[in-house]
C-alpha positions as a Python dict, from the first residue, in 0.01 Angstrom:
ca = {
    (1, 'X'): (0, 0, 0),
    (2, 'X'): (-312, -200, 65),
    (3, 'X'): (-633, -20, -21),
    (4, 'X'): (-750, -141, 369),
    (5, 'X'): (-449, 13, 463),
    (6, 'X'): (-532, 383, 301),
    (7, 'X'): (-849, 388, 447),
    (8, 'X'): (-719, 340, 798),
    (9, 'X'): (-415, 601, 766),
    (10, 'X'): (-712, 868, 600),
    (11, 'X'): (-925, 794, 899),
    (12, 'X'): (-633, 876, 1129),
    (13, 'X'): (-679, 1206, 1019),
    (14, 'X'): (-1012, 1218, 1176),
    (15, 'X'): (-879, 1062, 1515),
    (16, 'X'): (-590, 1358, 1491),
    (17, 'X'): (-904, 1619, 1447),
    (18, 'X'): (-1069, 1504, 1741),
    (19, 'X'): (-776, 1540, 1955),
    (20, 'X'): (-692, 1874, 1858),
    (21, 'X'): (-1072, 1987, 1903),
    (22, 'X'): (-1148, 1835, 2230),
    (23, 'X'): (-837, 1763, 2378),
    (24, 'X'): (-921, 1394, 2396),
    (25, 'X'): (-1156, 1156, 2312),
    (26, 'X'): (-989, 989, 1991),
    (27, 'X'): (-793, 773, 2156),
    (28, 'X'): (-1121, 538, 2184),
    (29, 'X'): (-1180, 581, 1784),
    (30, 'X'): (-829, 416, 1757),
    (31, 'X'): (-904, 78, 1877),
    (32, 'X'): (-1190, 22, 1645),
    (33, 'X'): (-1049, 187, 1390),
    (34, 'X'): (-723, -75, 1359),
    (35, 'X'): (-964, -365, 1484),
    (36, 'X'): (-1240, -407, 1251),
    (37, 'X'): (-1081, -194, 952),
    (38, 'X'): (-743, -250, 981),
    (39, 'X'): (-827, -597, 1047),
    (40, 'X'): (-547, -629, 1357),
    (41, 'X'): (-584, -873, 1631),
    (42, 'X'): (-717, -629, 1963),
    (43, 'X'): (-358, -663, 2152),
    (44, 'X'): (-198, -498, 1842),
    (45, 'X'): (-428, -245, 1767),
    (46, 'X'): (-447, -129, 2143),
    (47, 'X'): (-53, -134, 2153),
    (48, 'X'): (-83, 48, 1841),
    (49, 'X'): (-321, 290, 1979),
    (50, 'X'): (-101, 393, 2296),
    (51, 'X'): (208, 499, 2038),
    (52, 'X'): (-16, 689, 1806),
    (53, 'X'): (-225, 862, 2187),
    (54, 'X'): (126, 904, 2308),
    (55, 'X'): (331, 1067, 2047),
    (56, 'X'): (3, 1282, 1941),
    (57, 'X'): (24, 1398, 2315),
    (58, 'X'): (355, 1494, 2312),
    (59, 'X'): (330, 1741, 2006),
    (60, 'X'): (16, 1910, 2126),
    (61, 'X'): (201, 1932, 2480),
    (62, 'X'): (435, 2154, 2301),
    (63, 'X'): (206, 2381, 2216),
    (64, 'X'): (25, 2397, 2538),
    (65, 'X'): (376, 2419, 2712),
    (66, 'X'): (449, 2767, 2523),
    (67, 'X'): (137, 2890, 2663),
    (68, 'X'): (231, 2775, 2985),
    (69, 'X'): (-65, 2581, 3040),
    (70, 'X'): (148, 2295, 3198),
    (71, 'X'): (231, 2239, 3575),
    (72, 'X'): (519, 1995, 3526),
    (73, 'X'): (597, 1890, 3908),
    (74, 'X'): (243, 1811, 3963),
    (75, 'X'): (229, 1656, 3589),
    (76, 'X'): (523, 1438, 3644),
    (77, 'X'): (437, 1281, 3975),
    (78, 'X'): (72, 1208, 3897),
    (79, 'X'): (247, 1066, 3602),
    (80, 'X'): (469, 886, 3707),
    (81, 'X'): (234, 644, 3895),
    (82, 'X'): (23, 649, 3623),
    (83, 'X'): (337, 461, 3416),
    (84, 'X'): (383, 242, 3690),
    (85, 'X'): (-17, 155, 3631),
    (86, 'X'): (-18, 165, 3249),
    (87, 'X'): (307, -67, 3235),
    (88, 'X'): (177, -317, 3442),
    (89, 'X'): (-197, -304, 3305),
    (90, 'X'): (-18, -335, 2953),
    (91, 'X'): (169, -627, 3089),
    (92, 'X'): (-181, -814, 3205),
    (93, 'X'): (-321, -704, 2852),
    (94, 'X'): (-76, -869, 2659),
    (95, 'X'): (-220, -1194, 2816),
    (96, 'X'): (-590, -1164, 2785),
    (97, 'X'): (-788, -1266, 2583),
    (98, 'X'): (-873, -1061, 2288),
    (99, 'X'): (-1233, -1063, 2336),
    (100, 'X'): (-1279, -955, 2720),
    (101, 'X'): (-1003, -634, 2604),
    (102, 'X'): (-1312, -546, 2362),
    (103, 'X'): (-1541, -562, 2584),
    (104, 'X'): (-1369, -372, 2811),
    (105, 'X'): (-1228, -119, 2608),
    (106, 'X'): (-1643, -130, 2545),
    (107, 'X'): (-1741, -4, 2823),
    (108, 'X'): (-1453, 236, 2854),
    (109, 'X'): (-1618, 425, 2535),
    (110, 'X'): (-1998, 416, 2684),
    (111, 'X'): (-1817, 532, 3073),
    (112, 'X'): (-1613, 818, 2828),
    (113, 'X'): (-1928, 914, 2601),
    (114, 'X'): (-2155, 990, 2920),
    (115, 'X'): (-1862, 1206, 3042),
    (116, 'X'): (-1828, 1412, 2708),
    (117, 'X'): (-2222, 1421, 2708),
    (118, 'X'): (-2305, 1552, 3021),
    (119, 'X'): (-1981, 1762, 3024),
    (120, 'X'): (-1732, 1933, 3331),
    (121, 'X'): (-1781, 2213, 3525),
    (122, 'X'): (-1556, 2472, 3406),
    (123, 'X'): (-1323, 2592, 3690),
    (124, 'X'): (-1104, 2846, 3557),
    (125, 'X'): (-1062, 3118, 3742),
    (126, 'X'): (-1148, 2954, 4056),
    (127, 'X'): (-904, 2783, 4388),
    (128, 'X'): (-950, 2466, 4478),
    (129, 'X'): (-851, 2441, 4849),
    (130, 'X'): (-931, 2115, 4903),
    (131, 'X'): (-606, 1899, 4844),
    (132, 'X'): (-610, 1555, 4832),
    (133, 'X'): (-298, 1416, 5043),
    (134, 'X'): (-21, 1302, 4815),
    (135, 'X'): (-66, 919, 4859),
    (136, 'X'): (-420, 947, 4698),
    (137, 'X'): (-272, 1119, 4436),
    (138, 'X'): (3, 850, 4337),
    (139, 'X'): (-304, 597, 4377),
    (140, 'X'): (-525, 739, 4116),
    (141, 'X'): (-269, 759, 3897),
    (142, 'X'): (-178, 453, 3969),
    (143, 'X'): (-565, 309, 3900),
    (144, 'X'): (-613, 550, 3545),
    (145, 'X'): (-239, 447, 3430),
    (146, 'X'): (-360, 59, 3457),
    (147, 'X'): (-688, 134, 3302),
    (148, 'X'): (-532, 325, 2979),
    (149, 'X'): (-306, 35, 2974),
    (150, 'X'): (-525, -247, 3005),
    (151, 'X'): (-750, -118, 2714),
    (152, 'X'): (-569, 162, 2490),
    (153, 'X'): (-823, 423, 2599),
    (154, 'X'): (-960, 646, 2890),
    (155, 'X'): (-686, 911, 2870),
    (156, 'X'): (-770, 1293, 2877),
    (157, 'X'): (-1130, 1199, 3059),
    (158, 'X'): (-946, 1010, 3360),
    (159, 'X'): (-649, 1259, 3373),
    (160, 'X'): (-812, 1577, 3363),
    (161, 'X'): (-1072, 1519, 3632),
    (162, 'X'): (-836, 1405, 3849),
    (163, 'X'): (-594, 1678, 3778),
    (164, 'X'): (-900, 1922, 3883),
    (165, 'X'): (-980, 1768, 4149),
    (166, 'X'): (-697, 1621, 4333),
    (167, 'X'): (-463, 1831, 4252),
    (168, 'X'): (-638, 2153, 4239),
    (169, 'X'): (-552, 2284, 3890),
    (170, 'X'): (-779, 2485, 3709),
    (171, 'X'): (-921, 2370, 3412),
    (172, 'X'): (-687, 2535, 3151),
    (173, 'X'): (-346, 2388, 3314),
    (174, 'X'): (-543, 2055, 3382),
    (175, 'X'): (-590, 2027, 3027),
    (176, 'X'): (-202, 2094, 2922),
    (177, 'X'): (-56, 1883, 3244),
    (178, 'X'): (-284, 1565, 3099),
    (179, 'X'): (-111, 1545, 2847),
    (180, 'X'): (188, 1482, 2996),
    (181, 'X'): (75, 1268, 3175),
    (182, 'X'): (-82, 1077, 2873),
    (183, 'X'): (194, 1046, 2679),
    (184, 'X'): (397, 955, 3010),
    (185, 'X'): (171, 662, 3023),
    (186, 'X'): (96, 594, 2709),
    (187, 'X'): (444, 460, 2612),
    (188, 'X'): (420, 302, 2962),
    (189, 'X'): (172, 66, 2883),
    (190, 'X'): (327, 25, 2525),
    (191, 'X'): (626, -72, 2682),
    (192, 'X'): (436, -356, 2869),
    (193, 'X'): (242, -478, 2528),
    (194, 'X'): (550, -540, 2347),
    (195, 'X'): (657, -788, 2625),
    (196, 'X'): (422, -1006, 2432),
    (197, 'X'): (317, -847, 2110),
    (198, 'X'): (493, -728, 1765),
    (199, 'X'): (364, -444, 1599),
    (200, 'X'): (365, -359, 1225),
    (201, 'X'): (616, -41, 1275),
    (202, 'X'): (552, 112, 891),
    (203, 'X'): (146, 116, 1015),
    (204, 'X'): (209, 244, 1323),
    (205, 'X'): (456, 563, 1141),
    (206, 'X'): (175, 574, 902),
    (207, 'X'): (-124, 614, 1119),
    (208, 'X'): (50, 835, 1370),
    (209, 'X'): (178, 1063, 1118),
    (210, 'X'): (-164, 1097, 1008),
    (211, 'X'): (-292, 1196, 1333),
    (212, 'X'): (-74, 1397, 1425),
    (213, 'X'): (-156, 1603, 1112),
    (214, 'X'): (-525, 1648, 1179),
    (215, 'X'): (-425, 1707, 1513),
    (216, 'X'): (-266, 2093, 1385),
    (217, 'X'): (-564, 2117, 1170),
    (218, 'X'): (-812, 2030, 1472),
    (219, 'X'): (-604, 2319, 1709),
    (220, 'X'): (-694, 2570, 1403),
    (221, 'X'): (-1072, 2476, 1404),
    (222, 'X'): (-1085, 2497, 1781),
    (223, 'X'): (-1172, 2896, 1733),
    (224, 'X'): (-1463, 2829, 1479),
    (225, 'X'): (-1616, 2531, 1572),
    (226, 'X'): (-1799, 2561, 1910),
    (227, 'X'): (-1636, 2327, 2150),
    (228, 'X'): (-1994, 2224, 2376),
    (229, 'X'): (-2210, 2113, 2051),
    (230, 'X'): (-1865, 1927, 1887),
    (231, 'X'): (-1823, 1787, 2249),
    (232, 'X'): (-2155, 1631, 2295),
    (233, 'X'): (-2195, 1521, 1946),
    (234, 'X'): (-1928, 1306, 1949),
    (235, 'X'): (-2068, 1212, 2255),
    (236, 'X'): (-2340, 1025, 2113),
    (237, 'X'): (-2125, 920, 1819),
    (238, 'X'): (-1861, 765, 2084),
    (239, 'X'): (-2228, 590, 2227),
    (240, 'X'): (-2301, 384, 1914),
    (241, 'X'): (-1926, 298, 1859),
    (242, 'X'): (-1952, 144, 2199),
    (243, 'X'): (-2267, -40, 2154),
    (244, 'X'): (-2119, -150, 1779),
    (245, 'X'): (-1835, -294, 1989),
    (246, 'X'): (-2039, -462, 2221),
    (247, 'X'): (-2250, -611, 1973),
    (248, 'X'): (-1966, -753, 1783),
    (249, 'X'): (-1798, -900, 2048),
    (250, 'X'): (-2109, -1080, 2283),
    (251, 'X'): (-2294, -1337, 2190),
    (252, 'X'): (-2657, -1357, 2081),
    (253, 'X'): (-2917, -1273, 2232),
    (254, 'X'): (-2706, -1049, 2419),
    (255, 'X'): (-2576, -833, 2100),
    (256, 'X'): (-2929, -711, 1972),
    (257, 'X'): (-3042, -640, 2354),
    (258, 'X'): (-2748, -408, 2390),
    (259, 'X'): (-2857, -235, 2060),
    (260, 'X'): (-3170, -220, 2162),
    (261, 'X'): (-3100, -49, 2470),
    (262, 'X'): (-2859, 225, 2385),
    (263, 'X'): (-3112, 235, 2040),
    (264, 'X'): (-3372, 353, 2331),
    (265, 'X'): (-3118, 580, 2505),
    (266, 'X'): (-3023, 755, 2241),
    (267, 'X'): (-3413, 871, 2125),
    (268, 'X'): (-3498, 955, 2491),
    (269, 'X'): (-3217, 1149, 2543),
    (270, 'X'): (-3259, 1354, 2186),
    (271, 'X'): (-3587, 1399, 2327),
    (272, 'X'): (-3460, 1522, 2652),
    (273, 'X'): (-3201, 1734, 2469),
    (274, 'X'): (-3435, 1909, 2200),
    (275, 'X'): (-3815, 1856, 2346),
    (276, 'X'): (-3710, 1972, 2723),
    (277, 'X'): (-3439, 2209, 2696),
    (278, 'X'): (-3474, 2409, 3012),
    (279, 'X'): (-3526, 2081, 3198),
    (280, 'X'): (-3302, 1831, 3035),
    (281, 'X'): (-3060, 1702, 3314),
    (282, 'X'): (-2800, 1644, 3004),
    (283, 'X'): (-2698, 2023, 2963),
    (284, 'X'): (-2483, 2166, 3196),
    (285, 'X'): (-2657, 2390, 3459),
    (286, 'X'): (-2610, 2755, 3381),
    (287, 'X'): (-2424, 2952, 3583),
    (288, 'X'): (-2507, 3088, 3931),
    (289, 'X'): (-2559, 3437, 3754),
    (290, 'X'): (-2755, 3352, 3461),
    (291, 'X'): (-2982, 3138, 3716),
    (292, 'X'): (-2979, 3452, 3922),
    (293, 'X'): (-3061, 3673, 3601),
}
């Protein structure tokens, strides 16, 4: 085994972690990961990236299905358009160019990172009357299953929104039912990658194996470490990944602007964060009773 190749499957492990921490979120390490160490052409490594998201999904799913954290009607029809989306947005994948899938995959990660950063209103414990007619259900899924399967990425922090808010599920079952729906679309879009790309099948066993391992480990941290601080640190990590992306894939001048920028970002929003902290419009707002208090 290639020394590139043992770095990659170790790193997996790290992908696994975050997905058994946060839920999410290391689908968009995968890409990279495969692309620039791995040293695959994009279209593999984002084919490659939907197996390893999809089969990851499906073990934590068993876990989350024992708790009984998973509505599977409302799971299976939002997924189902979401395959629909993610097959044919793997389909128009497989035939564009490798650079514009960076760059969108790109700004996938920066769109994801400001989610993580600025965080969800929890709503467990509350009832969402306000349903969403069934039609604009099966049309966002239709829209995030093309987006996870035009770029490998955008999975739990499409899904779960949209389960919350369309469908009405509190935040707990939103969390379980995305991941049906992930994996639903996941091997969706994989399905329309392979119409026009081979993958290397021992890698892909390798590197999923791998995540799926630091996946259990990530479920046992999930009591220790505390889920906000991880959450919004790998916020900012997910940030600079995007920006490295960017800056490898655009041309100059455009490369060091983009740096530059998010280089900017990143200090005013630390100094937001730790000079401004009853201010700062990135932490959540407390709740009504500690504003109250």
């Amino acid at each position: 085994m290639e020394i590139t190749t043992i770095i990659v499957v170790a790193l997996a492990v790290l992908v696994g972690l975050s997905l058994g921490l946060l839920g999410g979120g290391g689908s968009i390490l995968v890409v990279p990961l495969l692309t620039y160490i791995g040293g695959l052409d994009p279209k593999e490594a984002i084919a490659t990236s939907l197996f390893v998201v999809g089969a990851t999904s499906l073990v934590s799913l068993l876990g989350h299905a024992r708790k009984g954290n998973v509505q599977w009607r409302t799971g299976l029809i939002f997924g189902a358009a979401g395959m629909v989306g993610a097959f044919l947005g793997g389909l128009a994948g497989g035939y564009i160019p490798g650079t514009i899938l960076m760059v969108a995959f790109a700004i996938m990660m920066i769109a994801t990172a400001g989610a993580m950063i600025r965080g969800r209103k929890a709503r467990d414990g509350e009832s969402n009357t306000h349903h969403h007619p069934l039609w604009r259900i099966l049309l966002d899924g239709l829209v995030v299953g093309a987006a996870t399967g035009l770029v490998g990425a955008g999975g739990g922090f499409l899904v779960v929104p949209a389960l919350v808010l369309l469908a009405g599920l509190p935040m707990t079952a939103a969390v379980g039912t995305s991941l049906l729906v992930i994996a639903m679309k996941s091997f969706a879009g994989l399905g329309g990658y392979l119409t026009s790309v081979s993958l290397d099948w021992p890698l892909v066993a390798a590197v999923t194996a791998a995540a799926i391992a630091g996946s259990f480990v990530g479920v046992r941290l999930t009591s220790v470490v505390p889920e906000k601080a991880l959450r919004k640190g790998f916020g900012f990590f997910v940030l600079l990944m995007g920006a490295f992306v960017l800056s490898q894939e655009l041309p100059f001048p455009a490369a060091p602007a983009i740096l530059g920028v998010v280089a900017l970002a990143a200090v005013a929003a630390a100094t937001c964060w730790f000079g401004f902290r009853d201010h700062c419009p990135l932490r959540s707002a407390p709740p009504a009773a500690a504003r109250m208090a």
